[in-house]
Amino acid sequence: GFGAGDETLMGVYTYPIQGRLLLPGNGGSAPTTKISLNGGEYETFTRVDGSFTFHDVKPGIYLLDVLSHIAMFSQVKINVPADPQGAVKCLEYRYPGAAKQTISYPIELTAQVRLNYFEARPKVSVMGMLMGNPMMLMMGVMVLMLTVFPKMLGGDAMKEFQEQQAKMQEEMGDAGNPMEMFSKLMSGELGQEMAGEKPQIKDKDKASGNGKRSKRQQTN
């Protein structure tokens, strides 16, 4: 048998279902926790030591659920026999779809894992900030090029590199006047300047210039 039962007026015996909840590791007994059979057909709460008792449970098959907010417990199927001399049979299901496992009675159920509702704060890492930021990587590459690349060049190559850099800065200075940039772009002078050539005077302008000089000579 599994405990003294009480016979109802209909001649059906009812029995207490007993057990205890434990926390994983050396956590000891679980705090006051609500437990139910068949989704609320029977309900009870654990005591200070984690033990619990369902009173006046009729014979049948029940699913025990632990409604805990601090730990996850397995679901237990309990078979309460109609014979007062029979034994209660318990099967543990660690998670839905898992293989069943026979456990002893009275039930002693240990939580699978403690529930954690908060994520651990990530540690501050200088290298992580540098490697995880694309802008910092681009700045590091540029600094590396400005410091290492000139040292790799020879004397003549270094001088040529500085001249090209100065020329680029001079051309970028012209960008302050957009109207001038636009007029050079339309006349083709900007492309010639970037190619290192001097802008050429058109034939029409040359002809007009020659005509003006001849008239001045006749006048003189």
Short mmCIF file of C-alpha atoms in Angstrom, two decimals:
data_model
loop_
_atom_site.label_atom_id
_atom_site.label_comp_id
_atom_site.label_asym_id
_atom_site.label_seq_id
_atom_site.Cartn_x
_atom_site.Cartn_y
_atom_site.Cartn_z
CA GLY A 1 0.00 0.00 0.00
CA PHE A 2 0.98 3.65 -0.15
CA GLY A 3 -0.73 5.12 2.88
CA ALA A 4 -3.99 5.02 4.73
CA GLY A 5 -6.96 5.75 2.51
CA ASP A 6 -10.44 7.08 3.23
CA GLU A 7 -13.48 5.38 1.81
CA THR A 8 -16.08 7.71 0.32
CA LEU A 9 -19.86 7.25 0.47
CA MET A 10 -19.72 5.67 -3.00
CA GLY A 11 -17.29 2.99 -1.74
CA VAL A 12 -14.27 4.48 -3.56
CA TYR A 13 -11.02 4.86 -1.63
CA THR A 14 -9.07 8.14 -1.79
CA TYR A 15 -5.41 8.46 -0.92
CA PRO A 16 -2.84 11.16 -0.21
CA ILE A 17 -0.16 11.67 -2.88
CA GLN A 18 3.11 12.76 -1.31
CA GLY A 19 6.48 13.97 -2.52
CA ARG A 20 9.23 16.54 -2.25
CA LEU A 21 10.87 19.10 -4.54
CA LEU A 22 14.63 19.73 -4.55
CA LEU A 23 16.84 22.26 -6.31
CA PRO A 24 19.82 21.12 -8.43
CA GLY A 25 23.27 20.83 -6.87
CA ASN A 26 23.38 21.78 -3.21
CA GLY A 27 20.48 24.17 -3.51
CA GLY A 28 18.45 22.28 -0.94
CA SER A 29 14.68 22.32 -0.90
CA ALA A 30 12.66 24.55 -3.19
CA PRO A 31 10.74 27.50 -1.73
CA THR A 32 6.97 27.50 -1.54
CA THR A 33 5.81 26.31 -4.96
CA LYS A 34 2.41 25.52 -6.45
CA ILE A 35 1.86 21.98 -7.78
CA SER A 36 -1.13 20.70 -9.73
CA LEU A 37 -2.58 17.41 -10.96
CA ASN A 38 -4.27 17.25 -14.38
CA GLY A 39 -4.01 20.98 -14.98
CA GLY A 40 -5.74 22.05 -11.76
CA GLU A 41 -8.02 19.13 -10.83
CA TYR A 42 -6.00 18.93 -7.61
CA GLU A 43 -3.72 21.69 -6.34
CA THR A 44 -1.38 22.12 -3.40
CA PHE A 45 1.70 24.05 -2.23
CA THR A 46 5.05 22.83 -0.96
CA ARG A 47 6.07 23.27 2.68
CA VAL A 48 9.24 24.95 3.92
CA ASP A 49 11.23 21.74 3.49
CA GLY A 50 9.95 21.27 -0.07
CA SER A 51 7.52 18.45 0.78
CA PHE A 52 3.93 18.39 -0.50
CA THR A 53 0.74 16.34 -0.13
CA PHE A 54 -2.39 16.01 -2.27
CA HIS A 55 -5.26 14.91 -0.04
CA ASP A 56 -8.19 12.70 -1.05
CA VAL A 57 -6.96 11.76 -4.50
CA LYS A 58 -9.20 9.24 -6.27
CA PRO A 59 -7.78 6.28 -8.22
CA GLY A 60 -6.76 7.15 -11.76
CA ILE A 61 -3.95 8.50 -13.89
CA TYR A 62 -2.71 12.02 -13.24
CA LEU A 63 -0.09 14.38 -14.66
CA LEU A 64 1.84 16.30 -12.03
CA ASP A 65 3.12 19.75 -13.01
CA VAL A 66 5.37 21.97 -10.91
CA LEU A 67 4.52 25.64 -11.43
CA SER A 68 7.85 27.15 -10.42
CA HIS A 69 9.27 30.50 -11.52
CA ILE A 70 12.83 29.80 -10.33
CA ALA A 71 13.52 26.30 -11.71
CA MET A 72 12.33 23.84 -14.36
CA PHE A 73 11.01 20.49 -13.14
CA SER A 74 10.07 17.34 -15.04
CA GLN A 75 6.47 16.31 -15.59
CA VAL A 76 5.41 13.14 -13.72
CA LYS A 77 2.65 10.72 -14.65
CA ILE A 78 1.11 9.13 -11.54
CA ASN A 79 -1.01 5.98 -11.60
CA VAL A 80 -3.13 5.68 -8.45
CA PRO A 81 -4.56 2.11 -8.26
CA ALA A 82 -8.10 1.29 -7.29
CA ASP A 83 -6.88 -1.52 -5.03
CA PRO A 84 -6.03 -0.13 -1.56
CA GLN A 85 -3.16 -2.63 -1.36
CA GLY A 86 -1.73 -1.63 -4.73
CA ALA A 87 1.32 0.55 -5.28
CA VAL A 88 1.49 3.96 -6.87
CA LYS A 89 3.49 3.96 -10.11
CA CYS A 90 5.30 7.08 -11.29
CA LEU A 91 6.87 7.88 -14.68
CA GLU A 92 9.08 10.95 -15.20
CA TYR A 93 9.15 12.91 -18.48
CA ARG A 94 12.08 15.31 -18.45
CA TYR A 95 10.68 17.27 -21.41
CA PRO A 96 7.92 16.77 -24.01
CA GLY A 97 8.80 13.85 -26.26
CA ALA A 98 11.54 12.53 -23.97
CA ALA A 99 11.77 8.86 -23.02
CA LYS A 100 9.87 7.98 -19.85
CA GLN A 101 11.76 6.98 -16.73
CA THR A 102 10.39 5.12 -13.73
CA ILE A 103 10.88 6.87 -10.38
CA SER A 104 10.11 5.72 -6.85
CA TYR A 105 7.24 6.77 -4.61
CA PRO A 106 6.97 8.95 -2.51
CA ILE A 107 8.05 11.30 -5.29
CA GLU A 108 11.39 13.04 -4.92
CA LEU A 109 11.76 15.42 -7.85
CA THR A 110 14.93 17.42 -8.48
CA ALA A 111 14.82 20.44 -10.76
CA GLN A 112 16.65 20.09 -14.06
CA VAL A 113 18.00 23.65 -14.12
CA ARG A 114 17.52 27.00 -12.44
CA LEU A 115 15.76 29.62 -14.55
CA ASN A 116 17.64 32.81 -15.32
CA TYR A 117 15.59 35.75 -16.61
CA PHE A 118 18.52 38.16 -16.97
CA GLU A 119 21.49 38.08 -19.31
CA ALA A 120 24.95 38.49 -17.84
CA ARG A 121 26.39 41.95 -18.41
CA PRO A 122 29.15 41.71 -21.04
CA LYS A 123 32.65 42.62 -19.90
CA VAL A 124 34.24 45.78 -21.27
CA SER A 125 37.07 44.89 -23.63
CA VAL A 126 39.21 47.49 -25.40
CA MET A 127 40.25 45.02 -28.09
CA GLY A 128 36.65 43.99 -28.61
CA MET A 129 35.63 47.62 -29.09
CA LEU A 130 38.45 48.21 -31.59
CA MET A 131 37.97 45.02 -33.58
CA GLY A 132 34.18 45.26 -33.59
CA ASN A 133 34.01 48.85 -34.86
CA PRO A 134 34.54 49.24 -38.66
CA MET A 135 35.37 52.93 -38.31
CA MET A 136 38.16 52.20 -35.84
CA LEU A 137 39.57 49.56 -38.21
CA MET A 138 39.57 52.02 -41.12
CA MET A 139 41.30 54.66 -39.00
CA GLY A 140 43.91 52.12 -37.91
CA VAL A 141 44.65 51.16 -41.53
CA MET A 142 44.98 54.81 -42.54
CA VAL A 143 47.37 55.56 -39.66
CA LEU A 144 49.38 52.48 -40.58
CA MET A 145 49.64 53.59 -44.20
CA LEU A 146 50.68 57.13 -43.25
CA THR A 147 53.39 55.93 -40.87
CA VAL A 148 54.73 52.75 -42.47
CA PHE A 149 54.20 53.31 -46.21
CA PRO A 150 56.41 56.44 -46.50
CA LYS A 151 59.28 54.60 -44.76
CA MET A 152 59.07 51.81 -47.33
CA LEU A 153 59.61 54.25 -50.20
CA GLY A 154 63.09 55.36 -51.37
CA GLY A 155 64.34 58.96 -51.50
CA ASP A 156 63.14 59.77 -55.05
CA ALA A 157 59.90 57.89 -54.63
CA MET A 158 59.26 59.67 -51.34
CA LYS A 159 59.86 63.07 -52.97
CA GLU A 160 57.50 62.21 -55.82
CA PHE A 161 54.88 61.02 -53.35
CA GLN A 162 55.09 64.30 -51.41
CA GLU A 163 54.78 66.33 -54.64
CA GLN A 164 51.69 64.39 -55.67
CA GLN A 165 50.22 64.85 -52.22
CA ALA A 166 50.86 68.61 -52.34
CA LYS A 167 49.28 68.77 -55.81
CA MET A 168 46.19 66.94 -54.59
CA GLN A 169 45.87 69.35 -51.66
CA GLU A 170 46.17 72.31 -54.08
CA GLU A 171 43.46 70.86 -56.31
CA MET A 172 41.26 70.21 -53.31
CA GLY A 173 41.73 73.86 -52.34
CA ASP A 174 40.02 74.89 -55.58
CA ALA A 175 36.94 73.02 -54.43
CA GLY A 176 36.14 75.98 -52.17
CA ASN A 177 34.82 77.85 -55.24
CA PRO A 178 32.18 75.66 -56.92
CA MET A 179 31.57 78.16 -59.78
CA GLU A 180 35.25 78.06 -60.72
CA MET A 181 35.27 74.27 -60.55
CA PHE A 182 32.20 74.13 -62.80
CA SER A 183 33.67 76.55 -65.37
CA LYS A 184 36.92 74.55 -65.51
CA LEU A 185 35.00 71.33 -65.88
CA MET A 186 32.98 72.76 -68.82
CA SER A 187 36.05 74.16 -70.56
CA GLY A 188 38.13 71.01 -70.01
CA GLU A 189 40.81 72.84 -68.04
CA LEU A 190 40.17 70.80 -64.91
CA GLY A 191 40.95 67.54 -66.67
CA GLN A 192 44.14 69.04 -68.14
CA GLU A 193 45.25 70.30 -64.74
CA MET A 194 44.70 66.90 -63.16
CA ALA A 195 46.70 65.32 -66.04
CA GLY A 196 49.58 67.74 -65.47
CA GLU A 197 49.01 69.77 -68.68
CA LYS A 198 48.51 73.50 -69.04
CA PRO A 199 45.19 74.61 -70.55
CA GLN A 200 45.50 75.52 -74.22
CA ILE A 201 44.01 78.64 -75.77
CA LYS A 202 41.49 77.95 -78.49
CA ASP A 203 42.26 78.93 -82.13
CA LYS A 204 39.49 81.49 -82.15
CA ASP A 205 40.95 83.22 -79.13
CA LYS A 206 44.41 83.16 -80.78
CA ALA A 207 43.02 84.70 -83.98
CA SER A 208 41.25 87.46 -82.09
CA GLY A 209 44.42 88.13 -80.13
CA ASN A 210 46.53 88.37 -83.32
CA GLY A 211 44.01 90.72 -84.90
CA LYS A 212 44.13 93.05 -81.95
CA ARG A 213 47.95 93.15 -81.99
CA SER A 214 48.05 93.98 -85.77
CA LYS A 215 45.60 96.84 -85.33
CA ARG A 216 47.74 98.25 -82.54
CA GLN A 217 50.84 98.09 -84.73
CA GLN A 218 49.12 99.95 -87.62
CA THR A 219 47.95 102.62 -85.22
CA ASN A 220 51.46 103.09 -83.88
#
